[in-house]
Amino acid sequence: EVVLTQSPGTLSLSPGERATLSCRASQSVGSSYLAWYQQKPGQAPRLLIYGASSRATGIPDRFSGSGSGTDFTLTISRLEPEDFAVYYCQQYGSSLYTFGQGTKLEIK
Amino acid sequence: QVPLQESGPGLVKPSETLSLTCSVSGGSIRSRNYWSWIRQPPGKGLEWIGYIYYSGRTNYNPSLKSRVTISVDTSKNQFSLKLSSVTAADTAVYYCARVDTAMGWEFDYWGQGTLVTVSS
């Protein structure tokens, strides 16, 4: 099983700042099979990024994904008030899915 | 849009079987997509339970495999989850989701989720 470790656990930033979230895998992940989700309280997760770097439909271009192998990054270029939420990475490999434990992005 | 909607009892007794259904509207379940169940214990992260194709092909999380059955009813455009011998540890919000197999098998549409509490 591929274990995904996200860091930091909590990130405190102000609107307008840049956010960088990390997702590290215990073994190599195919780039096509790495996704990022945003979850707000009381809501289902929303797909942001698939294939490590492709934005899902309707996702603003301030969200970007990068990385390969075991290290992946989600970057939010300029934080908007609605971006404060929990973010999860997810991988699919050997017909199994795993999620990272999440990074909480909070307002400083 | 491919709205998904979970339904089922919100309270299940320990040792009994949890049963949920996901209704798919706005699109046919008989598509290239797979259909999945994911859960989230209160205040915790996401755990994949399993997925099914409209043909009935399934794949389950090994940690739950002995207790999980996912089935599909194409005539009703629905798929279902059964989790047997539940304990308090199975208390969670249960989501159904669509798997987009055209890309990286990510979950592109989600239901709103339904909270299932295991308690006597």
Tab-separated table of C-alpha atoms in Angstrom:
chain	number	residue	atom	x	y	z
A	1	GLU	CA	0.000	0.000	0.000
A	2	VAL	CA	1.247	3.447	-0.916
A	3	VAL	CA	1.280	5.764	2.099
A	4	LEU	CA	0.842	9.463	1.359
A	5	THR	CA	2.216	11.919	3.914
A	6	GLN	CA	1.096	15.535	3.647
A	7	SER	CA	2.910	18.470	5.150
A	8	PRO	CA	2.474	20.673	6.952
A	9	GLY	CA	-0.459	19.445	8.991
A	10	THR	CA	-1.681	23.011	9.395
A	11	LEU	CA	-0.678	26.057	7.366
A	12	SER	CA	-1.535	29.539	8.642
A	13	LEU	CA	-1.466	32.238	5.985
A	14	SER	CA	-3.193	35.492	5.083
A	15	PRO	CA	-5.329	36.242	2.016
A	16	GLY	CA	-3.132	37.260	-0.877
A	17	GLU	CA	-0.229	35.081	0.217
A	18	ARG	CA	1.098	32.031	-1.607
A	19	ALA	CA	0.413	28.554	-0.237
A	20	THR	CA	2.585	25.527	-0.904
A	21	LEU	CA	1.296	22.123	0.209
A	22	SER	CA	3.360	18.954	0.007
A	23	CYS	CA	2.398	15.320	-0.573
A	24	ARG	CA	5.094	12.662	-0.286
A	25	ALA	CA	4.535	9.037	-1.275
A	26	SER	CA	6.162	5.984	0.314
A	27	GLN	CA	6.855	4.649	-3.191
A	28	SER	CA	6.732	6.033	-6.682
A	29	VAL	CA	3.306	7.104	-7.946
A	30	GLY	CA	2.403	7.406	-11.602
A	31	SER	CA	1.860	11.083	-12.317
A	32	SER	CA	-1.398	10.313	-14.071
A	33	TYR	CA	-2.724	8.909	-10.836
A	34	LEU	CA	-2.141	11.720	-8.339
A	35	ALA	CA	-5.032	14.053	-7.496
A	36	TRP	CA	-5.773	16.874	-5.064
A	37	TYR	CA	-9.089	17.701	-3.393
A	38	GLN	CA	-10.406	20.621	-1.364
A	39	GLN	CA	-12.875	20.040	1.449
A	40	LYS	CA	-14.781	22.705	3.352
A	41	PRO	CA	-16.657	22.002	6.603
A	42	GLY	CA	-19.854	20.056	6.053
A	43	GLN	CA	-19.162	19.550	2.356
A	44	ALA	CA	-17.957	16.727	0.173
A	45	PRO	CA	-14.434	16.943	-1.213
A	46	ARG	CA	-14.080	18.753	-4.533
A	47	LEU	CA	-11.631	17.662	-7.199
A	48	LEU	CA	-9.032	20.365	-7.875
A	49	ILE	CA	-6.149	18.699	-9.695
A	50	TYR	CA	-5.825	15.375	-11.523
A	51	GLY	CA	-2.861	13.825	-13.282
A	52	ALA	CA	-0.644	15.719	-10.817
A	53	SER	CA	-0.933	19.005	-12.747
A	54	SER	CA	-4.216	19.291	-14.662
A	55	ARG	CA	-6.910	21.529	-13.246
A	56	ALA	CA	-10.403	20.086	-13.024
A	57	THR	CA	-13.302	21.826	-14.724
A	58	GLY	CA	-14.071	25.219	-13.206
A	59	ILE	CA	-11.004	25.379	-10.965
A	60	PRO	CA	-9.347	28.841	-10.941
A	61	ASP	CA	-5.861	29.134	-12.378
A	62	ARG	CA	-4.430	30.243	-9.035
A	63	PHE	CA	-4.419	26.516	-8.208
A	64	SER	CA	-1.577	24.522	-9.708
A	65	GLY	CA	-0.092	21.096	-9.174
A	66	SER	CA	3.361	19.762	-9.850
A	67	GLY	CA	5.692	16.921	-9.061
A	68	SER	CA	6.500	13.365	-9.983
A	69	GLY	CA	7.679	10.096	-8.489
A	70	THR	CA	7.299	10.454	-4.732
A	71	ASP	CA	7.049	14.232	-4.306
A	72	PHE	CA	4.053	16.300	-5.316
A	73	THR	CA	3.029	19.888	-4.591
A	74	LEU	CA	-0.180	21.881	-4.669
A	75	THR	CA	0.360	25.627	-4.967
A	76	ILE	CA	-2.223	28.351	-4.512
A	77	SER	CA	-0.652	31.486	-5.942
A	78	ARG	CA	-2.708	34.156	-4.178
A	79	LEU	CA	-5.036	33.018	-1.448
A	80	GLU	CA	-8.647	34.089	-1.600
A	81	PRO	CA	-10.894	33.925	1.505
A	82	GLU	CA	-12.747	30.930	0.052
A	83	ASP	CA	-9.522	28.902	-0.251
A	84	PHE	CA	-9.209	28.282	3.472
A	85	ALA	CA	-10.124	24.628	3.824
A	86	VAL	CA	-8.604	21.165	4.167
A	87	TYR	CA	-6.687	19.752	1.212
A	88	TYR	CA	-6.111	16.055	0.485
A	89	CYS	CA	-3.863	14.316	-1.989
A	90	GLN	CA	-4.885	10.911	-3.365
A	91	GLN	CA	-3.164	8.267	-5.430
A	92	TYR	CA	-4.348	5.267	-7.430
A	93	GLY	CA	-1.968	2.392	-7.961
A	94	SER	CA	-2.154	-1.409	-8.162
A	95	SER	CA	-5.945	-1.001	-8.257
A	96	LEU	CA	-5.968	0.578	-4.795
A	97	TYR	CA	-6.589	4.116	-3.618
A	98	THR	CA	-5.012	5.907	-0.697
A	99	PHE	CA	-5.408	9.453	0.610
A	100	GLY	CA	-3.048	11.666	2.528
A	101	GLN	CA	-4.086	12.721	6.015
A	102	GLY	CA	-4.823	16.270	4.879
A	103	THR	CA	-3.411	19.766	5.286
A	104	LYS	CA	-5.582	22.353	6.988
A	105	LEU	CA	-5.132	25.801	5.473
A	106	GLU	CA	-6.262	28.372	8.014
A	107	ILE	CA	-6.450	32.132	8.087
A	108	LYS	CA	-3.608	33.760	9.998
B	1	GLN	CA	-23.224	17.407	-13.970
B	2	VAL	CA	-23.681	13.923	-12.639
B	3	PRO	CA	-25.450	14.363	-9.339
B	4	LEU	CA	-25.097	11.533	-6.910
B	5	GLN	CA	-27.245	11.074	-3.823
B	6	GLU	CA	-26.676	8.704	-0.932
B	7	SER	CA	-29.579	7.252	1.020
B	8	GLY	CA	-29.996	4.825	3.887
B	9	PRO	CA	-30.363	4.552	7.669
B	10	GLY	CA	-28.452	7.061	9.735
B	11	LEU	CA	-28.227	4.737	12.732
B	12	VAL	CA	-27.056	1.118	12.762
B	13	LYS	CA	-26.626	-1.159	15.758
B	14	PRO	CA	-23.271	-2.796	16.505
B	15	SER	CA	-22.791	-6.196	14.808
B	16	GLU	CA	-25.480	-5.416	12.237
B	17	THR	CA	-25.091	-4.593	8.540
B	18	LEU	CA	-24.850	-1.050	7.221
B	19	SER	CA	-26.689	-0.600	3.911
B	20	LEU	CA	-26.530	2.476	1.694
B	21	THR	CA	-27.624	3.259	-1.853
B	22	CYS	CA	-26.283	5.842	-4.265
B	23	SER	CA	-28.632	7.140	-6.939
B	24	VAL	CA	-27.037	8.510	-10.085
B	25	SER	CA	-28.954	11.134	-12.050
B	26	GLY	CA	-27.998	13.170	-15.087
B	27	GLY	CA	-26.095	10.305	-16.648
B	28	SER	CA	-26.161	6.557	-17.117
B	29	ILE	CA	-24.422	4.253	-14.701
B	30	ARG	CA	-23.730	2.135	-17.771
B	31	SER	CA	-20.771	4.250	-18.815
B	32	ARG	CA	-16.994	3.910	-18.944
B	33	ASN	CA	-16.855	5.181	-15.365
B	34	TYR	CA	-16.514	3.198	-12.196
B	35	TRP	CA	-18.544	4.005	-9.101
B	36	SER	CA	-17.042	4.173	-5.645
B	37	TRP	CA	-17.713	4.443	-1.936
B	38	ILE	CA	-15.489	6.516	0.354
B	39	ARG	CA	-15.932	7.250	4.043
B	40	GLN	CA	-14.736	9.830	6.551
B	41	PRO	CA	-14.948	9.336	10.315
B	42	PRO	CA	-15.894	12.538	12.178
B	43	GLY	CA	-12.940	14.906	12.274
B	44	LYS	CA	-10.686	12.495	10.364
B	45	GLY	CA	-9.451	11.848	6.842
B	46	LEU	CA	-10.809	9.990	3.836
B	47	GLU	CA	-10.790	6.215	3.408
B	48	TRP	CA	-11.576	4.454	0.136
B	49	ILE	CA	-13.948	1.509	0.562
B	50	GLY	CA	-14.262	0.091	-2.941
B	51	TYR	CA	-15.606	0.521	-6.459
B	52	ILE	CA	-17.830	-1.198	-8.993
B	53	TYR	CA	-18.320	-1.170	-12.760
B	54	TYR	CA	-21.780	-1.492	-14.268
B	55	SER	CA	-20.881	-5.027	-15.335
B	56	GLY	CA	-20.559	-5.950	-11.672
B	57	ARG	CA	-16.770	-5.994	-11.507
B	58	THR	CA	-15.647	-4.873	-8.062
B	59	ASN	CA	-12.501	-4.001	-6.166
B	60	TYR	CA	-12.301	-3.428	-2.422
B	61	ASN	CA	-9.950	-1.920	0.114
B	62	PRO	CA	-8.095	-4.926	1.578
B	63	SER	CA	-8.642	-3.588	5.105
B	64	LEU	CA	-12.424	-3.850	4.656
B	65	LYS	CA	-12.704	-6.572	2.039
B	66	SER	CA	-13.993	-9.285	4.369
B	67	ARG	CA	-16.982	-7.152	5.389
B	68	VAL	CA	-17.823	-5.172	2.221
B	69	THR	CA	-20.136	-5.878	-0.684
B	70	ILE	CA	-20.795	-3.325	-3.422
B	71	SER	CA	-23.493	-4.089	-5.971
B	72	VAL	CA	-25.096	-2.318	-8.919
B	73	ASP	CA	-28.661	-2.080	-10.229
B	74	THR	CA	-28.483	-0.711	-13.743
B	75	SER	CA	-32.276	-0.670	-14.136
B	76	LYS	CA	-32.492	1.853	-11.296
B	77	ASN	CA	-29.220	3.654	-12.102
B	78	GLN	CA	-28.052	2.914	-8.567
B	79	PHE	CA	-25.229	1.194	-6.756
B	80	SER	CA	-25.148	0.042	-3.173
B	81	LEU	CA	-22.869	-0.624	-0.230
B	82	LYS	CA	-23.220	-3.261	2.455
B	83	LEU	CA	-20.806	-3.347	5.388
B	84	SER	CA	-21.320	-6.195	7.805
B	85	SER	CA	-20.507	-6.660	11.492
B	86	VAL	CA	-20.219	-2.933	12.121
B	87	THR	CA	-18.657	-1.402	15.220
B	88	ALA	CA	-18.347	2.146	16.507
B	89	ALA	CA	-15.225	2.483	14.361
B	90	ASP	CA	-17.460	2.364	11.284
B	91	THR	CA	-19.215	5.571	12.315
B	92	ALA	CA	-18.506	7.983	9.473
B	93	VAL	CA	-19.853	10.145	6.699
B	94	TYR	CA	-20.204	7.842	3.709
B	95	TYR	CA	-19.769	9.329	0.248
B	96	CYS	CA	-20.479	7.856	-3.138
B	97	ALA	CA	-18.380	9.147	-6.012
B	98	ARG	CA	-17.751	8.689	-9.716
B	99	VAL	CA	-14.374	7.491	-10.943
B	100	ASP	CA	-13.229	9.190	-14.141
B	101	THR	CA	-11.383	6.426	-15.947
B	102	ALA	CA	-10.556	8.654	-18.928
B	103	MET	CA	-7.955	10.450	-16.884
B	104	GLY	CA	-6.189	9.239	-13.764
B	105	TRP	CA	-9.016	7.405	-12.118
B	106	GLU	CA	-9.736	10.329	-9.832
B	107	PHE	CA	-13.085	10.991	-8.151
B	108	ASP	CA	-14.627	13.762	-10.216
B	109	TYR	CA	-18.166	13.853	-8.819
B	110	TRP	CA	-19.231	13.227	-5.237
B	111	GLY	CA	-22.506	12.873	-3.407
B	112	GLN	CA	-23.171	15.183	-0.481
B	113	GLY	CA	-22.466	12.378	1.973
B	114	THR	CA	-24.565	10.718	4.636
B	115	LEU	CA	-23.628	10.292	8.289
B	116	VAL	CA	-23.999	6.768	9.621
B	117	THR	CA	-23.686	6.308	13.362
B	118	VAL	CA	-23.092	2.880	14.862
B	119	SER	CA	-24.632	2.762	18.297
B	120	SER	CA	-26.989	0.658	20.339
